[in-house]
PDB file of C-alpha atoms in Angstrom:
ATOM      1  CA  UNK X   1      73.243 154.080 142.621  1.00 63.00           C
ATOM      2  CA  UNK X   2      71.261 153.253 139.488  1.00 70.00           C
ATOM      3  CA  UNK X   3      69.400 155.852 137.437  1.00 71.00           C
ATOM      4  CA  UNK X   4      66.293 155.519 135.353  1.00 76.00           C
ATOM      5  CA  UNK X   5      67.168 155.161 131.711  1.00 74.00           C
ATOM      6  CA  UNK X   6      64.068 157.162 130.694  1.00 74.00           C
ATOM      7  CA  UNK X   7      63.599 160.046 133.124  1.00 75.00           C
ATOM      8  CA  UNK X   8      67.065 160.067 134.758  1.00 72.00           C
ATOM      9  CA  UNK X   9      65.888 160.027 138.360  1.00 72.00           C
ATOM     10  CA  UNK X  10      68.104 158.381 140.951  1.00 74.00           C
ATOM     11  CA  UNK X  11      66.728 155.039 142.112  1.00 71.00           C
ATOM     12  CA  UNK X  12      67.149 152.779 145.080  1.00 73.00           C
ATOM     13  CA  UNK X  13      68.978 149.522 144.447  1.00 72.00           C
ATOM     14  CA  UNK X  14      66.012 147.525 145.748  1.00 73.00           C
ATOM     15  CA  UNK X  15      63.562 148.946 143.235  1.00 74.00           C
ATOM     16  CA  UNK X  16      62.566 146.862 140.225  1.00 75.00           C
ATOM     17  CA  UNK X  17      60.955 149.744 138.313  1.00 78.00           C
ATOM     18  CA  UNK X  18      61.049 153.533 138.294  1.00 78.00           C
ATOM     19  CA  UNK X  19      58.317 155.009 140.596  1.00 75.00           C
ATOM     20  CA  UNK X  20      57.697 157.886 138.177  1.00 74.00           C
ATOM     21  CA  UNK X  21      57.611 156.330 134.691  1.00 77.00           C
ATOM     22  CA  UNK X  22      57.396 152.647 135.653  1.00 74.00           C
ATOM     23  CA  UNK X  23      60.411 151.835 133.465  1.00 77.00           C
ATOM     24  CA  UNK X  24      62.201 148.619 134.566  1.00 79.00           C
ATOM     25  CA  UNK X  25      65.432 149.260 136.416  1.00 72.00           C
ATOM     26  CA  UNK X  26      68.517 148.383 134.401  1.00 66.00           C
ATOM     27  CA  UNK X  27      71.575 147.479 136.481  1.00 65.00           C
ATOM     28  CA  UNK X  28      74.495 146.542 134.200  1.00 60.00           C
ATOM     29  CA  UNK X  29      76.728 145.385 137.069  1.00 56.00           C
ATOM     30  CA  UNK X  30      74.304 142.667 138.163  1.00 51.00           C
ATOM     31  CA  UNK X  31      73.195 141.385 134.751  1.00 48.00           C
ATOM     32  CA  UNK X  32      74.490 138.178 133.325  1.00 49.00           C
ATOM     33  CA  UNK X  33      77.401 138.587 130.992  1.00 50.00           C
ATOM     34  CA  UNK X  34      75.843 136.149 128.528  1.00 50.00           C
ATOM     35  CA  UNK X  35      72.477 137.921 128.504  1.00 51.00           C
ATOM     36  CA  UNK X  36      73.550 140.423 125.834  1.00 53.00           C
ATOM     37  CA  UNK X  37      75.035 137.767 123.595  1.00 54.00           C
ATOM     38  CA  UNK X  38      72.522 136.825 120.878  1.00 57.00           C
ATOM     39  CA  UNK X  39      74.141 133.407 120.347  1.00 53.00           C
ATOM     40  CA  UNK X  40      76.204 131.178 122.635  1.00 55.00           C
ATOM     41  CA  UNK X  41      79.863 130.781 121.963  1.00 60.00           C
ATOM     42  CA  UNK X  42      80.522 128.138 119.326  1.00 61.00           C
ATOM     43  CA  UNK X  43      82.951 125.430 120.355  1.00 61.00           C
ATOM     44  CA  UNK X  44      84.848 123.834 117.535  1.00 60.00           C
ATOM     45  CA  UNK X  45      84.498 120.075 117.703  1.00 60.00           C
ATOM     46  CA  UNK X  46      87.495 117.963 116.901  1.00 61.00           C
ATOM     47  CA  UNK X  47      86.572 115.335 114.366  1.00 55.00           C
ATOM     48  CA  UNK X  48      88.745 112.222 114.073  1.00 51.00           C
ATOM     49  CA  UNK X  49      90.894 112.099 111.013  1.00 54.00           C
ATOM     50  CA  UNK X  50      90.343 109.157 108.712  1.00 49.00           C
ATOM     51  CA  UNK X  51      93.170 107.977 106.522  1.00 49.00           C
ATOM     52  CA  UNK X  52      92.108 107.011 103.020  1.00 56.00           C
ATOM     53  CA  UNK X  53      94.144 103.942 102.131  1.00 55.00           C
ATOM     54  CA  UNK X  54      92.741 103.685  98.608  1.00 62.00           C
ATOM     55  CA  UNK X  55      95.304 104.976  96.095  1.00 67.00           C
ATOM     56  CA  UNK X  56      94.348 107.617  93.578  1.00 76.00           C
ATOM     57  CA  UNK X  57      93.830 106.830  89.923  1.00 76.00           C
ATOM     58  CA  UNK X  58      96.963 108.758  88.994  1.00 82.00           C
ATOM     59  CA  UNK X  59      99.001 106.572  91.341  1.00 82.00           C
ATOM     60  CA  UNK X  60      97.404 103.458  89.856  1.00 82.00           C
ATOM     61  CA  UNK X  61      98.267 104.558  86.320  1.00 85.00           C
ATOM     62  CA  UNK X  62     101.850 105.272  87.360  1.00 88.00           C
ATOM     63  CA  UNK X  63     102.239 101.908  89.106  1.00 87.00           C
ATOM     64  CA  UNK X  64     100.683 100.146  86.131  1.00 88.00           C
ATOM     65  CA  UNK X  65     103.319 101.633  83.850  1.00 90.00           C
ATOM     66  CA  UNK X  66     106.070 100.705  86.328  1.00 90.00           C
ATOM     67  CA  UNK X  67     104.862  97.100  86.740  1.00 90.00           C
ATOM     68  CA  UNK X  68     104.473  96.516  83.018  1.00 92.00           C
ATOM     69  CA  UNK X  69     108.200  97.060  82.481  1.00 93.00           C
ATOM     70  CA  UNK X  70     109.479  94.069  84.559  1.00 91.00           C
ATOM     71  CA  UNK X  71     106.570  91.939  83.298  1.00 92.00           C
ATOM     72  CA  UNK X  72     107.551  92.487  79.660  1.00 93.00           C
ATOM     73  CA  UNK X  73     111.258  92.082  80.430  1.00 93.00           C
ATOM     74  CA  UNK X  74     110.708  88.726  82.151  1.00 93.00           C
ATOM     75  CA  UNK X  75     108.575  87.436  79.287  1.00 92.00           C
ATOM     76  CA  UNK X  76     111.032  88.578  76.629  1.00 93.00           C
ATOM     77  CA  UNK X  77     114.049  86.992  78.351  1.00 93.00           C
ATOM     78  CA  UNK X  78     112.214  83.722  78.970  1.00 91.00           C
ATOM     79  CA  UNK X  79     110.819  83.484  75.439  1.00 92.00           C
ATOM     80  CA  UNK X  80     114.111  84.420  73.828  1.00 91.00           C
ATOM     81  CA  UNK X  81     116.093  81.844  75.784  1.00 90.00           C
ATOM     82  CA  UNK X  82     113.613  78.963  76.152  1.00 89.00           C
ATOM     83  CA  UNK X  83     111.122  79.643  73.371  1.00 89.00           C
ATOM     84  CA  UNK X  84     108.174  79.297  75.779  1.00 88.00           C
ATOM     85  CA  UNK X  85     107.006  80.454  79.211  1.00 88.00           C
ATOM     86  CA  UNK X  86     108.926  78.613  81.910  1.00 90.00           C
ATOM     87  CA  UNK X  87     110.298  80.458  84.964  1.00 91.00           C
ATOM     88  CA  UNK X  88     108.709  83.760  83.943  1.00 91.00           C
ATOM     89  CA  UNK X  89     105.297  82.421  84.941  1.00 92.00           C
ATOM     90  CA  UNK X  90     106.040  83.043  88.635  1.00 91.00           C
ATOM     91  CA  UNK X  91     107.132  86.698  88.465  1.00 92.00           C
ATOM     92  CA  UNK X  92     104.472  87.530  85.873  1.00 92.00           C
ATOM     93  CA  UNK X  93     101.618  86.092  87.967  1.00 92.00           C
ATOM     94  CA  UNK X  94     103.018  87.787  91.080  1.00 92.00           C
ATOM     95  CA  UNK X  95     103.087  91.152  89.315  1.00 92.00           C
ATOM     96  CA  UNK X  96      99.509  90.678  88.092  1.00 91.00           C
ATOM     97  CA  UNK X  97      98.410  89.799  91.643  1.00 90.00           C
ATOM     98  CA  UNK X  98     100.069  92.909  93.060  1.00 89.00           C
ATOM     99  CA  UNK X  99      98.352  95.055  90.436  1.00 88.00           C
ATOM    100  CA  UNK X 100      94.939  93.550  91.183  1.00 85.00           C
ATOM    101  CA  UNK X 101      95.287  94.059  94.937  1.00 83.00           C
ATOM    102  CA  UNK X 102      96.409  97.639  94.432  1.00 81.00           C
ATOM    103  CA  UNK X 103      94.378  98.881  91.489  1.00 80.00           C
ATOM    104  CA  UNK X 104      90.810  97.652  91.660  1.00 74.00           C
ATOM    105  CA  UNK X 105      89.678  99.643  94.784  1.00 70.00           C
ATOM    106  CA  UNK X 106      90.740 102.876  93.055  1.00 72.00           C
ATOM    107  CA  UNK X 107      89.049 101.924  89.777  1.00 72.00           C
ATOM    108  CA  UNK X 108      85.737 100.937  91.411  1.00 69.00           C
ATOM    109  CA  UNK X 109      83.101 103.616  91.874  1.00 65.00           C
ATOM    110  CA  UNK X 110      81.599 102.007  94.937  1.00 68.00           C
ATOM    111  CA  UNK X 111      83.299  99.547  97.175  1.00 67.00           C
ATOM    112  CA  UNK X 112      82.872  98.135 100.664  1.00 73.00           C
ATOM    113  CA  UNK X 113      85.140  96.270 103.036  1.00 74.00           C
ATOM    114  CA  UNK X 114      83.456  92.961 102.239  1.00 78.00           C
ATOM    115  CA  UNK X 115      83.779  93.506  98.492  1.00 80.00           C
ATOM    116  CA  UNK X 116      87.450  94.419  98.788  1.00 79.00           C
ATOM    117  CA  UNK X 117      88.106  91.443 101.059  1.00 82.00           C
ATOM    118  CA  UNK X 118      86.277  89.090  98.673  1.00 85.00           C
ATOM    119  CA  UNK X 119      88.286  90.168  95.642  1.00 85.00           C
ATOM    120  CA  UNK X 120      91.542  90.016  97.632  1.00 86.00           C
ATOM    121  CA  UNK X 121      90.897  86.505  98.929  1.00 90.00           C
ATOM    122  CA  UNK X 122      89.734  85.073  95.604  1.00 90.00           C
ATOM    123  CA  UNK X 123      92.670  86.691  93.794  1.00 90.00           C
ATOM    124  CA  UNK X 124      95.035  85.000  96.242  1.00 91.00           C
ATOM    125  CA  UNK X 125      93.157  81.704  95.833  1.00 91.00           C
ATOM    126  CA  UNK X 126      93.499  81.785  92.041  1.00 91.00           C
ATOM    127  CA  UNK X 127      97.150  82.786  92.360  1.00 92.00           C
ATOM    128  CA  UNK X 128      97.973  79.875  94.673  1.00 91.00           C
ATOM    129  CA  UNK X 129      96.041  77.348  92.577  1.00 90.00           C
ATOM    130  CA  UNK X 130      97.782  78.550  89.403  1.00 90.00           C
ATOM    131  CA  UNK X 131     101.205  78.182  91.021  1.00 90.00           C
ATOM    132  CA  UNK X 132     100.351  74.704  92.248  1.00 88.00           C
ATOM    133  CA  UNK X 133      98.973  73.649  88.860  1.00 88.00           C
ATOM    134  CA  UNK X 134     101.945  75.072  86.943  1.00 87.00           C
ATOM    135  CA  UNK X 135     104.384  73.219  89.206  1.00 83.00           C
ATOM    136  CA  UNK X 136     102.851  69.934  88.006  1.00 79.00           C
ATOM    137  CA  UNK X 137     100.606  68.964  90.928  1.00 75.00           C
ATOM    138  CA  UNK X 138      97.034  70.275  90.883  1.00 73.00           C
ATOM    139  CA  UNK X 139      95.724  71.029  94.370  1.00 74.00           C
ATOM    140  CA  UNK X 140      98.547  69.458  96.348  1.00 81.00           C
ATOM    141  CA  UNK X 141     100.162  71.994  98.699  1.00 86.00           C
ATOM    142  CA  UNK X 142      97.739  74.761  97.706  1.00 87.00           C
ATOM    143  CA  UNK X 143      94.864  72.977  99.465  1.00 87.00           C
ATOM    144  CA  UNK X 144      95.970  74.243 102.881  1.00 89.00           C
ATOM    145  CA  UNK X 145      96.284  77.996 102.212  1.00 90.00           C
ATOM    146  CA  UNK X 146      93.279  78.004  99.861  1.00 90.00           C
ATOM    147  CA  UNK X 147      91.034  76.291 102.411  1.00 90.00           C
ATOM    148  CA  UNK X 148      92.253  78.656 105.146  1.00 91.00           C
ATOM    149  CA  UNK X 149      91.557  81.737 103.027  1.00 91.00           C
ATOM    150  CA  UNK X 150      88.062  80.520 102.153  1.00 90.00           C
ATOM    151  CA  UNK X 151      87.312  79.820 105.812  1.00 90.00           C
ATOM    152  CA  UNK X 152      88.390  83.352 106.754  1.00 89.00           C
ATOM    153  CA  UNK X 153      86.167  84.724 103.997  1.00 89.00           C
ATOM    154  CA  UNK X 154      83.192  82.704 105.302  1.00 87.00           C
ATOM    155  CA  UNK X 155      83.706  84.094 108.817  1.00 86.00           C
ATOM    156  CA  UNK X 156      83.781  87.674 107.561  1.00 85.00           C
ATOM    157  CA  UNK X 157      80.769  87.037 105.334  1.00 83.00           C
ATOM    158  CA  UNK X 158      78.746  85.622 108.233  1.00 79.00           C
ATOM    159  CA  UNK X 159      79.639  88.556 110.466  1.00 78.00           C
ATOM    160  CA  UNK X 160      78.718  91.031 107.735  1.00 78.00           C
ATOM    161  CA  UNK X 161      75.386  89.401 106.828  1.00 75.00           C
ATOM    162  CA  UNK X 162      74.102  88.426 110.255  1.00 72.00           C
ATOM    163  CA  UNK X 163      76.225  90.067 112.961  1.00 66.00           C
ATOM    164  CA  UNK X 164      74.332  90.117 116.272  1.00 67.00           C
ATOM    165  CA  UNK X 165      70.888  89.699 114.727  1.00 73.00           C
ATOM    166  CA  UNK X 166      70.989  85.895 114.335  1.00 76.00           C
ATOM    167  CA  UNK X 167      73.667  84.553 116.713  1.00 78.00           C
ATOM    168  CA  UNK X 168      72.320  80.979 116.763  1.00 81.00           C
ATOM    169  CA  UNK X 169      72.273  80.686 112.978  1.00 82.00           C
ATOM    170  CA  UNK X 170      75.711  82.274 112.850  1.00 82.00           C
ATOM    171  CA  UNK X 171      77.085  79.713 115.321  1.00 85.00           C
ATOM    172  CA  UNK X 172      75.671  76.749 113.339  1.00 87.00           C
ATOM    173  CA  UNK X 173      77.043  77.993 110.007  1.00 86.00           C
ATOM    174  CA  UNK X 174      80.450  78.621 111.586  1.00 87.00           C
ATOM    175  CA  UNK X 175      80.319  75.130 113.091  1.00 90.00           C
ATOM    176  CA  UNK X 176      79.597  73.520 109.709  1.00 90.00           C
ATOM    177  CA  UNK X 177      82.202  75.612 107.882  1.00 90.00           C
ATOM    178  CA  UNK X 178      84.931  74.862 110.420  1.00 91.00           C
ATOM    179  CA  UNK X 179      84.005  71.166 110.386  1.00 92.00           C
ATOM    180  CA  UNK X 180      84.279  70.980 106.601  1.00 91.00           C
ATOM    181  CA  UNK X 181      87.630  72.787 106.735  1.00 91.00           C
ATOM    182  CA  UNK X 182      89.060  70.369 109.307  1.00 91.00           C
ATOM    183  CA  UNK X 183      87.708  67.349 107.426  1.00 91.00           C
ATOM    184  CA  UNK X 184      89.343  68.622 104.225  1.00 88.00           C
ATOM    185  CA  UNK X 185      92.655  69.004 106.048  1.00 88.00           C
ATOM    186  CA  UNK X 186      92.315  65.457 107.365  1.00 89.00           C
ATOM    187  CA  UNK X 187      91.706  64.082 103.884  1.00 87.00           C
ATOM    188  CA  UNK X 188      94.591  66.090 102.435  1.00 84.00           C
ATOM    189  CA  UNK X 189      97.041  64.817 105.056  1.00 84.00           C
ATOM    190  CA  UNK X 190      95.810  61.215 104.837  1.00 84.00           C
ATOM    191  CA  UNK X 191      95.372  60.854 108.615  1.00 84.00           C
ATOM    192  CA  UNK X 192      92.429  59.933 110.842  1.00 88.00           C
ATOM    193  CA  UNK X 193      91.741  62.453 113.592  1.00 90.00           C
ATOM    194  CA  UNK X 194      88.603  64.356 112.578  1.00 90.00           C
ATOM    195  CA  UNK X 195      85.866  62.091 113.991  1.00 91.00           C
ATOM    196  CA  UNK X 196      87.872  61.065 117.057  1.00 89.00           C
ATOM    197  CA  UNK X 197      89.231  64.449 118.116  1.00 90.00           C
ATOM    198  CA  UNK X 198      88.222  67.464 116.019  1.00 90.00           C
ATOM    199  CA  UNK X 199      84.480  66.809 115.741  1.00 92.00           C
ATOM    200  CA  UNK X 200      83.872  66.193 119.496  1.00 92.00           C
ATOM    201  CA  UNK X 201      85.855  69.310 120.455  1.00 93.00           C
ATOM    202  CA  UNK X 202      84.077  71.361 117.820  1.00 92.00           C
ATOM    203  CA  UNK X 203      80.672  70.097 118.999  1.00 93.00           C
ATOM    204  CA  UNK X 204      81.555  70.922 122.607  1.00 92.00           C
ATOM    205  CA  UNK X 205      82.558  74.426 121.566  1.00 90.00           C
ATOM    206  CA  UNK X 206      79.251  74.841 119.722  1.00 89.00           C
ATOM    207  CA  UNK X 207      77.300  73.688 122.787  1.00 90.00           C
ATOM    208  CA  UNK X 208      79.134  76.142 125.048  1.00 86.00           C
ATOM    209  CA  UNK X 209      78.555  78.944 122.547  1.00 83.00           C
ATOM    210  CA  UNK X 210      74.820  78.238 122.326  1.00 83.00           C
ATOM    211  CA  UNK X 211      74.583  77.997 126.108  1.00 82.00           C
ATOM    212  CA  UNK X 212      76.309  81.377 126.392  1.00 78.00           C
ATOM    213  CA  UNK X 213      73.824  82.929 123.969  1.00 75.00           C
ATOM    214  CA  UNK X 214      70.886  81.494 125.918  1.00 77.00           C
ATOM    215  CA  UNK X 215      72.136  82.590 129.341  1.00 73.00           C
ATOM    216  CA  UNK X 216      73.027  86.066 128.094  1.00 70.00           C
ATOM    217  CA  UNK X 217      69.324  86.688 127.458  1.00 68.00           C
ATOM    218  CA  UNK X 218      68.690  86.636 131.220  1.00 64.00           C
ATOM    219  CA  UNK X 219      69.632  89.684 133.276  1.00 59.00           C
ATOM    220  CA  UNK X 220      70.913  87.519 136.130  1.00 52.00           C
ATOM    221  CA  UNK X 221      73.672  86.086 133.932  1.00 51.00           C
ATOM    222  CA  UNK X 222      74.623  89.325 132.234  1.00 52.00           C
ATOM    223  CA  UNK X 223      78.108  90.815 132.212  1.00 50.00           C
ATOM    224  CA  UNK X 224      80.628  89.566 134.767  1.00 49.00           C
ATOM    225  CA  UNK X 225      78.216  86.987 136.227  1.00 48.00           C
ATOM    226  CA  UNK X 226      78.246  85.045 132.963  1.00 48.00           C
ATOM    227  CA  UNK X 227      82.042  85.081 132.829  1.00 51.00           C
ATOM    228  CA  UNK X 228      82.230  83.895 136.434  1.00 49.00           C
ATOM    229  CA  UNK X 229      79.830  81.049 135.719  1.00 46.00           C
ATOM    230  CA  UNK X 230      82.143  79.497 133.130  1.00 48.00           C
ATOM    231  CA  UNK X 231      85.293  80.211 135.117  1.00 49.00           C
ATOM    232  CA  UNK X 232      84.210  78.072 138.100  1.00 46.00           C
ATOM    233  CA  UNK X 233      86.425  74.943 138.227  1.00 48.00           C
TER     234      UNK X 233
END
């Protein structure tokens, strides 16, 4: 049986207030356990852990000191034996490339994925062109990897600048870039297959891509329906 917290009289369980002093009946057994808690229990959220792949400046300084040693040794041996830079050009340029790819993200105050990718790709392009030029043939075998790297950079640049905002413009620029890449490969190999094979297939792919963008704007062709439309034999 409950009792009045003010006058102490015994009360009926059905009463909501004391009949003498009109004090509300307090029944601790029937109250909510969370009613006396001023704040709800705080649940610790698990945040995903991100791994920072950018090396620290101390690591960069240490690696710089380590890489300088074989660079100087290669130059000294080559100059002492041949009197000029011959074979040492290849290890020296490779060491410089490794240092650039490793060091510049840590030395930059602000960097983004596109900026890092741009410097990486253009460093590789200059490295490959320098190797090709030093071997005696300017832009011979280096045309293929250089053109491929530049095409990859264009794709990433288009996705970063436009994304899903301008899909039609993105498709046309990708079409032109891929066409120029394939035409350059045709000219480098000395064969004739671009206008007869590559360009018609590339144009057909562009048409299907544009048609997909147009149909995706309608609710009827959304999701699985659009995939089923193109999968019909």
